[in-house]
Short mmCIF file of C-alpha atoms in Angstrom, two decimals:
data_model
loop_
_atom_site.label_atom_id
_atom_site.label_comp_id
_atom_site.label_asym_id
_atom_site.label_seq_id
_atom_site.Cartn_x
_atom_site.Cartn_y
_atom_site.Cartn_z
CA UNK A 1 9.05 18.97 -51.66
CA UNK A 2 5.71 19.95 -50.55
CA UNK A 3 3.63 17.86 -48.77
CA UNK A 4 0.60 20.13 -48.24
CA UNK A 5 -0.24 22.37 -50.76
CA UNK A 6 -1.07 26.31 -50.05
CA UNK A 7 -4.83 24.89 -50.09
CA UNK A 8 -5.19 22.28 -47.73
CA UNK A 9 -4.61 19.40 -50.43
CA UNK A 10 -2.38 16.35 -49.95
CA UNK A 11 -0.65 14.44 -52.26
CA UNK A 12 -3.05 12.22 -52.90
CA UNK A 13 -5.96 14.66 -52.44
CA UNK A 14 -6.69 14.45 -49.30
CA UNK A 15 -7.31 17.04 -46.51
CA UNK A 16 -4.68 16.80 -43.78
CA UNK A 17 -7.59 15.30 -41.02
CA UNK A 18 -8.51 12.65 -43.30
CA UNK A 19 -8.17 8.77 -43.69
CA UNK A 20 -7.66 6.96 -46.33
CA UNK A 21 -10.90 4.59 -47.47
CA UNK A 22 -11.34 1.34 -45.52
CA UNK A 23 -12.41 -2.00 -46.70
CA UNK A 24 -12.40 -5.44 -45.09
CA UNK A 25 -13.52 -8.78 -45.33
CA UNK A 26 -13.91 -11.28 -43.13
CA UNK A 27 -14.06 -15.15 -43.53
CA UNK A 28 -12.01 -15.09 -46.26
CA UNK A 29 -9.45 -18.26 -45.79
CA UNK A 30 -12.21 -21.54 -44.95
CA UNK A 31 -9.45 -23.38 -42.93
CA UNK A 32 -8.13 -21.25 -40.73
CA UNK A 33 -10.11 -20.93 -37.13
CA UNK A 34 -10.64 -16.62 -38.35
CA UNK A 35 -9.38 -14.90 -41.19
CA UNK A 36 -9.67 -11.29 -42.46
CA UNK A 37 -8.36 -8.44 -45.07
CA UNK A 38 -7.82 -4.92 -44.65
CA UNK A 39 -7.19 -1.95 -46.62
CA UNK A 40 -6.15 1.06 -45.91
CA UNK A 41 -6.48 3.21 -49.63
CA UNK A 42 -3.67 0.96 -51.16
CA UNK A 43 -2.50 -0.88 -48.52
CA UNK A 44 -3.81 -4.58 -48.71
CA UNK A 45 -3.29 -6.97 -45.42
CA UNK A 46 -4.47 -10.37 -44.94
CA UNK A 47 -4.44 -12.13 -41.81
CA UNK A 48 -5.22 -15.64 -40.36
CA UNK A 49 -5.85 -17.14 -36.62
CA UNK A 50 -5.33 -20.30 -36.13
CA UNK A 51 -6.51 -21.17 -31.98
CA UNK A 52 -6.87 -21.58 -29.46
CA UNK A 53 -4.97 -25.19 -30.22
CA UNK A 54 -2.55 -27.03 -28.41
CA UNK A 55 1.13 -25.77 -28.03
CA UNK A 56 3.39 -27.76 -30.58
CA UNK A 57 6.70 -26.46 -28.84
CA UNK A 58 6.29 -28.25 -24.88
CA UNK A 59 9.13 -26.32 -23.48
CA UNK A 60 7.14 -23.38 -24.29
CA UNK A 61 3.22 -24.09 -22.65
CA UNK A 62 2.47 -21.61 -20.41
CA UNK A 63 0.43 -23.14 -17.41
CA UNK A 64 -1.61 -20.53 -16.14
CA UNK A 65 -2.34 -18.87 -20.20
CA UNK A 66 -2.22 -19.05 -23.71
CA UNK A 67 0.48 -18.38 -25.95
CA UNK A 68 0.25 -16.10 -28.33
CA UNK A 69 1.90 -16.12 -31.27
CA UNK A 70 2.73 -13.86 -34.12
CA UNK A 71 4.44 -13.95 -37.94
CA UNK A 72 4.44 -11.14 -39.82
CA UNK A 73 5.99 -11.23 -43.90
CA UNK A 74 5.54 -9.11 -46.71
CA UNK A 75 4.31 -10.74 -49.79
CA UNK A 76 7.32 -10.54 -52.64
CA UNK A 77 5.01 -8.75 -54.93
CA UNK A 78 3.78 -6.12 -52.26
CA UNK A 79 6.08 -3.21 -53.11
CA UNK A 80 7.19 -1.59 -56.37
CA UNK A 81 11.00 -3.89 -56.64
CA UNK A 82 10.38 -7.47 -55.50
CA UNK A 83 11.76 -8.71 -51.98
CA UNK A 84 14.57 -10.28 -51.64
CA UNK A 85 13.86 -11.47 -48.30
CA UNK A 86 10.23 -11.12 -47.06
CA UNK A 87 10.84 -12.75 -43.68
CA UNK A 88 13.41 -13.26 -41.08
CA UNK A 89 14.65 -9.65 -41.82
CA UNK A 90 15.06 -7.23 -38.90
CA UNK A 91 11.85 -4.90 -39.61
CA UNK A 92 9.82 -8.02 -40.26
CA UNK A 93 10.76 -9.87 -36.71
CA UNK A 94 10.89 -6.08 -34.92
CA UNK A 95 6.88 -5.51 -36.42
CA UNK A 96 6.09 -9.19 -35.48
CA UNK A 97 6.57 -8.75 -32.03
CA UNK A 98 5.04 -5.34 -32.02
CA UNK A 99 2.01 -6.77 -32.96
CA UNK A 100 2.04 -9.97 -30.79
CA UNK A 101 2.71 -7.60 -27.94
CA UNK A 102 0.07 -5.39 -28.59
CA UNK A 103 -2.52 -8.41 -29.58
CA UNK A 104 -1.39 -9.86 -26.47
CA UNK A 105 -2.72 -7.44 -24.19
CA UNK A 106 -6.44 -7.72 -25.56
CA UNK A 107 -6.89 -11.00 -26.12
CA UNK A 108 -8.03 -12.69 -22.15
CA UNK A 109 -5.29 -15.16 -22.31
CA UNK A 110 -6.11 -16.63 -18.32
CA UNK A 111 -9.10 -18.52 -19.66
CA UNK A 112 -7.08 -21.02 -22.27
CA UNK A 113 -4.20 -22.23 -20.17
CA UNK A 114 -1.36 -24.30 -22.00
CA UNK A 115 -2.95 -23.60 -25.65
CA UNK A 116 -1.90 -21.66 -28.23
CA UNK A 117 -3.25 -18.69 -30.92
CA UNK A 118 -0.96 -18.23 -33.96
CA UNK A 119 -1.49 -14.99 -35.99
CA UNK A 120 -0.11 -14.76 -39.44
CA UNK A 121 -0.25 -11.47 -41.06
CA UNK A 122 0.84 -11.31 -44.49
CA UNK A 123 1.10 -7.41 -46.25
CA UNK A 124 -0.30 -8.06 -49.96
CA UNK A 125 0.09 -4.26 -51.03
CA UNK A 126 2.29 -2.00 -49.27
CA UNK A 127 1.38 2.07 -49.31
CA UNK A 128 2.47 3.06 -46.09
CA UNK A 129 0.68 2.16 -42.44
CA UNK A 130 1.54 -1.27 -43.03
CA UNK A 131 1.93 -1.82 -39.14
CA UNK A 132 -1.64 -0.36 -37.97
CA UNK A 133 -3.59 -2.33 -41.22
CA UNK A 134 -2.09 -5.36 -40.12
CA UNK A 135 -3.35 -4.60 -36.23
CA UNK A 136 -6.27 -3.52 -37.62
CA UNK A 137 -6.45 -7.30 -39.96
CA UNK A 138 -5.49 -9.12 -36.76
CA UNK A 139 -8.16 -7.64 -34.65
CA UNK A 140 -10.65 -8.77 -37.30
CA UNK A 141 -9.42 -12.21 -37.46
CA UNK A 142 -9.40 -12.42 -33.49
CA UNK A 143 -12.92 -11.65 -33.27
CA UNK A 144 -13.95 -13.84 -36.29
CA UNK A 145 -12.24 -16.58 -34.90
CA UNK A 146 -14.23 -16.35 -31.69
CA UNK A 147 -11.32 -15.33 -29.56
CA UNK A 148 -12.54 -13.78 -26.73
CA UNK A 149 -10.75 -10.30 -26.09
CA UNK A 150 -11.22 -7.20 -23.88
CA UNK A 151 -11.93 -5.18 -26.58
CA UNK A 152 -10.47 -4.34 -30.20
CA UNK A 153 -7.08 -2.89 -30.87
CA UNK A 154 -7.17 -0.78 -33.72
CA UNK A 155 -4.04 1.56 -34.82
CA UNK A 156 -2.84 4.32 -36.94
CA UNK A 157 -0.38 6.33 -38.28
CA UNK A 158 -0.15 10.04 -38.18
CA UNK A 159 2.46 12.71 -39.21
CA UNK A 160 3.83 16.03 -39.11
CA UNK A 161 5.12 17.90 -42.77
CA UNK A 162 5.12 20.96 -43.52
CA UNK A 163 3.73 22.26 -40.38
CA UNK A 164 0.71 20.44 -40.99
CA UNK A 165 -0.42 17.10 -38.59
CA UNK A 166 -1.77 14.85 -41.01
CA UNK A 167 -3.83 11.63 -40.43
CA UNK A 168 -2.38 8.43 -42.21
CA UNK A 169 0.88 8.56 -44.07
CA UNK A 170 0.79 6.72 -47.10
CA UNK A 171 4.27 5.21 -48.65
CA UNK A 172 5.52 9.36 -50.05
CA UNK A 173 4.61 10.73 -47.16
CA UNK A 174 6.12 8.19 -45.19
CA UNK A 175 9.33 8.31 -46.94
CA UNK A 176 9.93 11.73 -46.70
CA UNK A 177 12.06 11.42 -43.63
CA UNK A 178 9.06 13.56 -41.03
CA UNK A 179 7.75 11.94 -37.90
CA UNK A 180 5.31 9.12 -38.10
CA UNK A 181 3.45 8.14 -35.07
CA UNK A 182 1.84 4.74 -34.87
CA UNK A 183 -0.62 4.57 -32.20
CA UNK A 184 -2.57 1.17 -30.90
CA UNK A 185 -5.49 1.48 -28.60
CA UNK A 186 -8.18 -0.24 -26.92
CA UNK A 187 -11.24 2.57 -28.17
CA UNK A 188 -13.73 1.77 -25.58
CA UNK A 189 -11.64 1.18 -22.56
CA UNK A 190 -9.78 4.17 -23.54
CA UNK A 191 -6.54 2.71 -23.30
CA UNK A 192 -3.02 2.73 -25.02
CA UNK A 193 -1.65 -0.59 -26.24
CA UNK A 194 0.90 0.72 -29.02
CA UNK A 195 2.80 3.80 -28.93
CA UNK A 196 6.00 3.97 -31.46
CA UNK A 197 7.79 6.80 -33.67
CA UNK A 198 10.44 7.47 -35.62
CA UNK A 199 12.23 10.93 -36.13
CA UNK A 200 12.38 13.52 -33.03
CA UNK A 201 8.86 16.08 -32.43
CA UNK A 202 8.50 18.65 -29.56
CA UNK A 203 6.23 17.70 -27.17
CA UNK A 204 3.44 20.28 -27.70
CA UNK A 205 3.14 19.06 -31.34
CA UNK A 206 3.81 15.35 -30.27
CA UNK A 207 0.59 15.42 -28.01
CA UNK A 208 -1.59 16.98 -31.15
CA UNK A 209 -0.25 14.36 -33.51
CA UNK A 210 -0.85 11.52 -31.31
CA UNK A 211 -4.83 13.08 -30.56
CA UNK A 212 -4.91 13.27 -34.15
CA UNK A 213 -3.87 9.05 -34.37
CA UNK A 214 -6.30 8.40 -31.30
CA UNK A 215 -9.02 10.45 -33.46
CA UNK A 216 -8.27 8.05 -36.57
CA UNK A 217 -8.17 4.77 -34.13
CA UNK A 218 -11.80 5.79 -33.02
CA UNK A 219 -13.26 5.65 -36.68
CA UNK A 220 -11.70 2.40 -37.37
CA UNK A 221 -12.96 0.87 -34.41
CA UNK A 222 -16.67 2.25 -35.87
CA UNK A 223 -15.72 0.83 -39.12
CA UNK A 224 -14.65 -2.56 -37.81
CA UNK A 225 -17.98 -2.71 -35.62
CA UNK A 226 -20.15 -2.42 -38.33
CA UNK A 227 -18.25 -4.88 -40.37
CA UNK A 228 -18.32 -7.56 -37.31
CA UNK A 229 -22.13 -6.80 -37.06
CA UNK A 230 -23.16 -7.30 -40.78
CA UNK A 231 -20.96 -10.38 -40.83
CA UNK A 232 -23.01 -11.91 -37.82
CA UNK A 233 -26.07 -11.06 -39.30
CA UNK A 234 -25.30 -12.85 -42.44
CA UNK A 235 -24.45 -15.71 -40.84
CA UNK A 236 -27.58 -15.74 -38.45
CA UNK A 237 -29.62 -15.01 -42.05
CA UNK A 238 -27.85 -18.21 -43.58
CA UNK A 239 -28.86 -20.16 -40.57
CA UNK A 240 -32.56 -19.62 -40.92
CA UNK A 241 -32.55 -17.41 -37.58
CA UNK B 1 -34.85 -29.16 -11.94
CA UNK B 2 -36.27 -25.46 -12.04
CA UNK B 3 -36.47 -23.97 -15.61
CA UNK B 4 -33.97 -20.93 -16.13
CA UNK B 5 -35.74 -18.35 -17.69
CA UNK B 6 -33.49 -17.13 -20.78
CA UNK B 7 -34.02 -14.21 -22.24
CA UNK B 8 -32.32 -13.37 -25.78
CA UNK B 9 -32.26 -9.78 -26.84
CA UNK B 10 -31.60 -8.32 -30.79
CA UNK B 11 -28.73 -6.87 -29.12
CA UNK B 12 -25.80 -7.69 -31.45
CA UNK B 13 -22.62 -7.52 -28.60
CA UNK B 14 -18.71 -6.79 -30.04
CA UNK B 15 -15.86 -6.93 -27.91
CA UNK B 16 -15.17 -4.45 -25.38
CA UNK B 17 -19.30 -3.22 -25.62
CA UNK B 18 -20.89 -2.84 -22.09
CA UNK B 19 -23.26 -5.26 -20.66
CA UNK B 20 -23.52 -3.62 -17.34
CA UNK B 21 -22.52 -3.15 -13.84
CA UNK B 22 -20.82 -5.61 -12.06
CA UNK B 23 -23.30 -4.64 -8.93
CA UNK B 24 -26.33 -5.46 -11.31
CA UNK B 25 -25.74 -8.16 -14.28
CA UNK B 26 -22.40 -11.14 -13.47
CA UNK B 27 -20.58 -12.06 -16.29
CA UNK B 28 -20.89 -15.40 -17.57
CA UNK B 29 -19.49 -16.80 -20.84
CA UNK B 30 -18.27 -14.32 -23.50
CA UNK B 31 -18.31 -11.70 -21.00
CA UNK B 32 -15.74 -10.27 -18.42
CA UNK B 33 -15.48 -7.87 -15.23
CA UNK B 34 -12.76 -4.91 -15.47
CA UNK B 35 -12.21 -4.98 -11.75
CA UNK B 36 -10.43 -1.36 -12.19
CA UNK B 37 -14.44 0.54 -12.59
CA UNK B 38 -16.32 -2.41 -12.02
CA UNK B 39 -17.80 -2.82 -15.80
CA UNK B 40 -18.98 -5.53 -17.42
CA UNK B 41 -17.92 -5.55 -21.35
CA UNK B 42 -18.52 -8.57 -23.91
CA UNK B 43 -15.60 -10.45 -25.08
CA UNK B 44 -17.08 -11.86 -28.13
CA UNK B 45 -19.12 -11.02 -30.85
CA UNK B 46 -22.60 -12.17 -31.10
CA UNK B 47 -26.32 -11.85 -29.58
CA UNK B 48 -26.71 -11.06 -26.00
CA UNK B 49 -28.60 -13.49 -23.84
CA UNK B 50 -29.61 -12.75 -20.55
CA UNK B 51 -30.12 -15.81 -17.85
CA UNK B 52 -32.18 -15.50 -14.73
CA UNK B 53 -30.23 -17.16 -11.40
CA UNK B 54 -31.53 -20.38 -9.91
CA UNK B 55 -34.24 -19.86 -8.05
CA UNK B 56 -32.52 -20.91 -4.87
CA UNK B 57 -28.98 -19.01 -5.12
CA UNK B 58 -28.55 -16.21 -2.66
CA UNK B 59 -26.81 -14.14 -5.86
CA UNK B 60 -29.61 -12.54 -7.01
CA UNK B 61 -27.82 -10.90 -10.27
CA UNK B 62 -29.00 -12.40 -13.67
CA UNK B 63 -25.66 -13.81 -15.68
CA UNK B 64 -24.92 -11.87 -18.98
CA UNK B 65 -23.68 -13.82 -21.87
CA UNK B 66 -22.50 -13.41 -25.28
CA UNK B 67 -23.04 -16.93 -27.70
CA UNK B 68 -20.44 -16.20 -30.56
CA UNK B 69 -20.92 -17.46 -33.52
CA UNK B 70 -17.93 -19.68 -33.98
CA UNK B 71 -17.84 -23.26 -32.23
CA UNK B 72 -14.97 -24.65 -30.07
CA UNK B 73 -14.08 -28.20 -30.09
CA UNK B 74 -14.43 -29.34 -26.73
CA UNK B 75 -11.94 -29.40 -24.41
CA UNK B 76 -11.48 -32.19 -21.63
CA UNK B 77 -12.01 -30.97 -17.95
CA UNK B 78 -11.89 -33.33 -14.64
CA UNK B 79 -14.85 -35.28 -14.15
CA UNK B 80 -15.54 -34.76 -17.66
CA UNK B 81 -16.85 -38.39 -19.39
CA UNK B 82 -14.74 -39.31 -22.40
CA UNK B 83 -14.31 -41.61 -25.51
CA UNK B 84 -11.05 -42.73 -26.41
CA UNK B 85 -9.26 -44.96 -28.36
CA UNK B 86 -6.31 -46.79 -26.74
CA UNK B 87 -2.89 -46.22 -28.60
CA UNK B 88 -0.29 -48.01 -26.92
CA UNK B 89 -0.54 -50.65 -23.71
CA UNK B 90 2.29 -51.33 -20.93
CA UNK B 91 2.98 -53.04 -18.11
CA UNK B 92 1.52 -50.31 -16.03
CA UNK B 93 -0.70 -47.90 -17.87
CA UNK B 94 -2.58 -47.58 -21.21
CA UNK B 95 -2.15 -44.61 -23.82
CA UNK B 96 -5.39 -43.41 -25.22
CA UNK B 97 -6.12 -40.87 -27.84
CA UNK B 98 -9.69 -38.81 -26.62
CA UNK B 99 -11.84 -38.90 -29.51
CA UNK B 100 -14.89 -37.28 -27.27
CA UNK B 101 -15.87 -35.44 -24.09
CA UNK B 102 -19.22 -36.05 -23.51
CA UNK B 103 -21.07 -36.17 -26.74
CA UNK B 104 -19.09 -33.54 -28.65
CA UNK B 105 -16.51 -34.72 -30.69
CA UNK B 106 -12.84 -32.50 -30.34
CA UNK B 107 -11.21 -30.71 -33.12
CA UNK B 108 -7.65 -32.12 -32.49
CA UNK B 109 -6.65 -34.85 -30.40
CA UNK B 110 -6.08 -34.87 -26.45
CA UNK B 111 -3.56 -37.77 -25.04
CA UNK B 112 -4.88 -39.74 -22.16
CA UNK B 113 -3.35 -42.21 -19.75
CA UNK B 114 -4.96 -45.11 -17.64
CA UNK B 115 -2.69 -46.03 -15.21
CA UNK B 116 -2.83 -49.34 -13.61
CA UNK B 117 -4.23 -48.36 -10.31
CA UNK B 118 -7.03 -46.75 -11.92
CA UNK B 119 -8.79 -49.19 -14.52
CA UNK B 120 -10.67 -50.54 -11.64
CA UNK B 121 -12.36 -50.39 -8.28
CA UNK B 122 -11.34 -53.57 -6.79
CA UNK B 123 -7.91 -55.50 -6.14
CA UNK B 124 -6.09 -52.56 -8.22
CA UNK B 125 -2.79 -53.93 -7.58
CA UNK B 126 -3.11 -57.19 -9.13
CA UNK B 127 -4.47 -55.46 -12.51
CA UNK B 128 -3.01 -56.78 -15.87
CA UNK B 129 -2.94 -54.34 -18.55
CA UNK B 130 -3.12 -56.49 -21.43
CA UNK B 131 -6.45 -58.22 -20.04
CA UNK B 132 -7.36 -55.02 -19.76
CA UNK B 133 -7.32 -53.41 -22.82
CA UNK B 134 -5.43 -53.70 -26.10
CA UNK B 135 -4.38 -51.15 -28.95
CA UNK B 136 -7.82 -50.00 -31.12
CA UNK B 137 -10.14 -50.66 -28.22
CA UNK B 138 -13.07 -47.74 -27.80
CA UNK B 139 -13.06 -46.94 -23.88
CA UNK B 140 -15.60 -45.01 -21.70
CA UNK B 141 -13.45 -43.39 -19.33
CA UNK B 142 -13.52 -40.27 -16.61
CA UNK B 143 -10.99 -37.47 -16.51
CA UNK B 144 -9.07 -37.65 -13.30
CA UNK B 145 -7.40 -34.54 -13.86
CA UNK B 146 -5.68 -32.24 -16.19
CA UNK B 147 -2.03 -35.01 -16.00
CA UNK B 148 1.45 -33.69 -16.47
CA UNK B 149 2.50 -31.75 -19.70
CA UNK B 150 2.10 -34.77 -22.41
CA UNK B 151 -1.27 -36.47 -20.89
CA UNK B 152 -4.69 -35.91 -19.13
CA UNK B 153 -5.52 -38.81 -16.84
CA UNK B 154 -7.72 -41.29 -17.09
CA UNK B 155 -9.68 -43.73 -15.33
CA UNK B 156 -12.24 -46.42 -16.01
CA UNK B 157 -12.42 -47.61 -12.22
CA UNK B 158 -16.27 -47.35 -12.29
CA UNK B 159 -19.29 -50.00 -13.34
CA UNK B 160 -20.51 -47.68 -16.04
CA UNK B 161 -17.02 -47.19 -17.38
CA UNK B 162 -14.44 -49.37 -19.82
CA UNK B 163 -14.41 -50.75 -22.88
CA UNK B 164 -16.95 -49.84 -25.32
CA UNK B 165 -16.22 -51.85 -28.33
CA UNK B 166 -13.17 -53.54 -29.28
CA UNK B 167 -12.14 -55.59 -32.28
CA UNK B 168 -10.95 -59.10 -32.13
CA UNK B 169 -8.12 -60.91 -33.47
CA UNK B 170 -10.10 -62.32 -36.29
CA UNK B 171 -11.37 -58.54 -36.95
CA UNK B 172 -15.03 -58.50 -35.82
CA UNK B 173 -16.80 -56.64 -33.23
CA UNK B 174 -16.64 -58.57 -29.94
CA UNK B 175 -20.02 -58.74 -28.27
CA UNK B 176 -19.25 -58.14 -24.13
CA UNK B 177 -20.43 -61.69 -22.37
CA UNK B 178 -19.49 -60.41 -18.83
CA UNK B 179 -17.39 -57.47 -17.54
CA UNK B 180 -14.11 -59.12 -18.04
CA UNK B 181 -14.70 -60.99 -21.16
CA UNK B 182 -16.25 -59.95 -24.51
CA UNK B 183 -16.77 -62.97 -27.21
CA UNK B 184 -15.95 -62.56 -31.23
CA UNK B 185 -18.91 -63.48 -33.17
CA UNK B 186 -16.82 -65.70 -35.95
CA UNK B 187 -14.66 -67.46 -33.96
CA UNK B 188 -16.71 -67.67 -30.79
CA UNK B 189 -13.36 -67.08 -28.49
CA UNK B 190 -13.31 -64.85 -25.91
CA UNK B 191 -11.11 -62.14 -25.19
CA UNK B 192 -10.45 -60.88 -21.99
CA UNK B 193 -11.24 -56.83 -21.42
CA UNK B 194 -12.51 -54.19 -18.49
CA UNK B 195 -15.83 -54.19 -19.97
CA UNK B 196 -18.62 -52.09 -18.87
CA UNK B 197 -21.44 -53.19 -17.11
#
């Protein structure tokens, strides 16, 4: 099947550089401590932080940090057939620890010893790059909640078909059995939190694939800057300041 | 006490932003240093304010911080002054639940203990807990320090610290007579407590 059409085109129109439109929203569930949706084109993730608060489980307080804590499900409505089983499955325990892992390493655990942060990610629409809109959710939610962190992690998928790299695999290109490299990083310490892929690439092209996810990380980080700006300035403008 | 000069810029920070150099600016809250290039970057998202030192500290670097948007409950530390409500008494200690540290109220509830040796200053062996407090008295108390892994510890072994209010048996507010005794207004009995001078 063809991917990339003799012009340049994608599937869904797009050219093979080129993201898919971003929204997101923060604030949007009152009772947890930070709360946020993302979308990626069609891909719709919410995501809520509750924390820091005190560890429920005693046998698992860490002295010296805080735990963090991660649950990631798919909503039964999220893909074309309904779920069966939208938690406890293998890919949905295998991406929750992917993202507490890479969450982990930005948020500056040292200064809230023996509490914990629980991050629930739920995927309301899935098109593909479910994994890097629900870093991308988290991230939001962690800095709405007032989590201090190093920086933001933002992530994203990239691909190789048809000889082409492209930027952001939605759900067909996803499927159609190519490469996809997810990349997590921290954009302005420069640094790598999430590297994963599935299907084999030569090295040459691997390193042009994975510039091309860095590239995409970059503009999300913009995006997500601006939206964490405009929020505070709302609130600042609803408290007479 | 000298004023701090404060200065608050329109600066709007986001995590991972730099403040400055960690030769020029030290990081205070909502800030860190990345030891590995000597950096500081803002943790939190929110307006950067800028806080002179003390006049008489030989750091002469102003501290950077970030005021986020989003309030924590408070959290107890040691030598922290705290309201709590007494749960459960014993022959040796008191269980309190800590309602406040200082004059913010917490979000969810901290577990204290007084243990014997530490409601007062004075003949602390010969202590009785129940004339000490009873369950659904309001104590002024004093962290100790952070406890073991189910309670912070607590201690009312000062003048200024004790029983705040208490109900009696009858179900009014006692009125404190002197700082073992506090006196129901209905019945006119008094009770016996660690009251607070």
């Amino acid at each position: 099947m063809e991917y990339v059409s003799p012009e340049g085109l994608r599937i869904d129109g797009r050219r093979p550089m080129e993201m898919r439109k971003l929204q997101a929203e923060i604030g949007v569930v009152a009772k947890a401590d930070g709360s946020a949706v993302f979308e990626m084109g069609n891909t719709k993730v919410i995501a809520a932080v509750y924390g820091p608060r005190e560890v429920q489980n005693r046998s698992q307080q860490l002295s010296d940090q805080a735990l963090v804590r991660c649950e990631y499900s798919m909503a039964n409505f999220s893909t074309g057939d309904r779920m069966r089983k939208p938690k406890g499955d293998r890919r949905s325990t295998e991406i929750s620890l992917v993202i507490r892992q890479t969450m982990e390493a930005c948020i500056l655990t040292q200064l809230m010893p023996r509490s914990q942060i629980d991050i629930y990610v739920q995927v309301l629409q899935a098109d593909g790059g479910t994994r890097s809109a629900c870093i991308n959710a988290a991230t939001l939610a962690l800095a709405d909640a007032g989590i201090p962190m190093r920086d933001f992690v933002t992530s994203c998928s990239a691909g190789y078909l048809n000889s082409t790299p492209l930027l952001d695999l939605n759900y067909v290109e996803d499927s159609a059995g190519g490469p996809d490299v997810t990349v997590g990083i921290l954009p302005k310490l420069d640094k790598v939190t999430l590297l994963q892929m599935d299907a084999k690439l030569p090295l040459d092209i691997f390193e042009n694939v994975m510039q091309l996810a860095v590239e995409g990380c970059k503009a999300i980080a913009d995006y997500i800057r601006e939206v964490l700006s405009e929020n505070t300035k709302q609130l600042e403008y609803r408290r007479g300041l | 006490m000298g004023e701090t000069v404060v200065e608050e810029s329109e600066e709007l920070a986001t995590p991972g932003d730099v403040l400055g150099r960690a030769a020029e600016v030290k990081p205070g809250r909502g800030a860190y240093l990345a030891s590995h290039n000597n950096l500081v970057y803002a943790s939190l998202t929110g307006r950067v304010r800028t806080v002179a030192p003390p006049p008489g500290s030989p750091d002469k670097r102003p501290t950077v911080e970030v005021i986020g948007h989003k309030a924590h409950g408070a959290v107890p530390e040691p030598g922290s002054v705290v309201i709590a409500r007494v749960t459960k008494v014993l022959s040796r200690m008191a269980s309190a639940d800590i309602l406040c540290v200082g004059p913010k109220s917490v979000r969810e509830k901290f577990t204290g203990i007084i243990r014997q040796q530490d409601v007062r200053a004075t003949e602390i062996d010969k202590v009785d807990m129940h004339s000490s407090f009873l369950p659904g008295d309001i104590v002024r108390a004093i962290v100790l320090s952070l406890g073991d892994a189910r309670a912070y510890y607590l201690s009312t072994a000062k003048n200024e610290l004790g029983v705040v209010s208490a109900e009696s048996t009858a179900g009014a507010t006692m009125v404190p007579v002197s700082w073992t005794e506090m006196q129901c207004p209905l019945t006119g009995q008094n009770e016996k407590r660690k009251e607070l001078n």
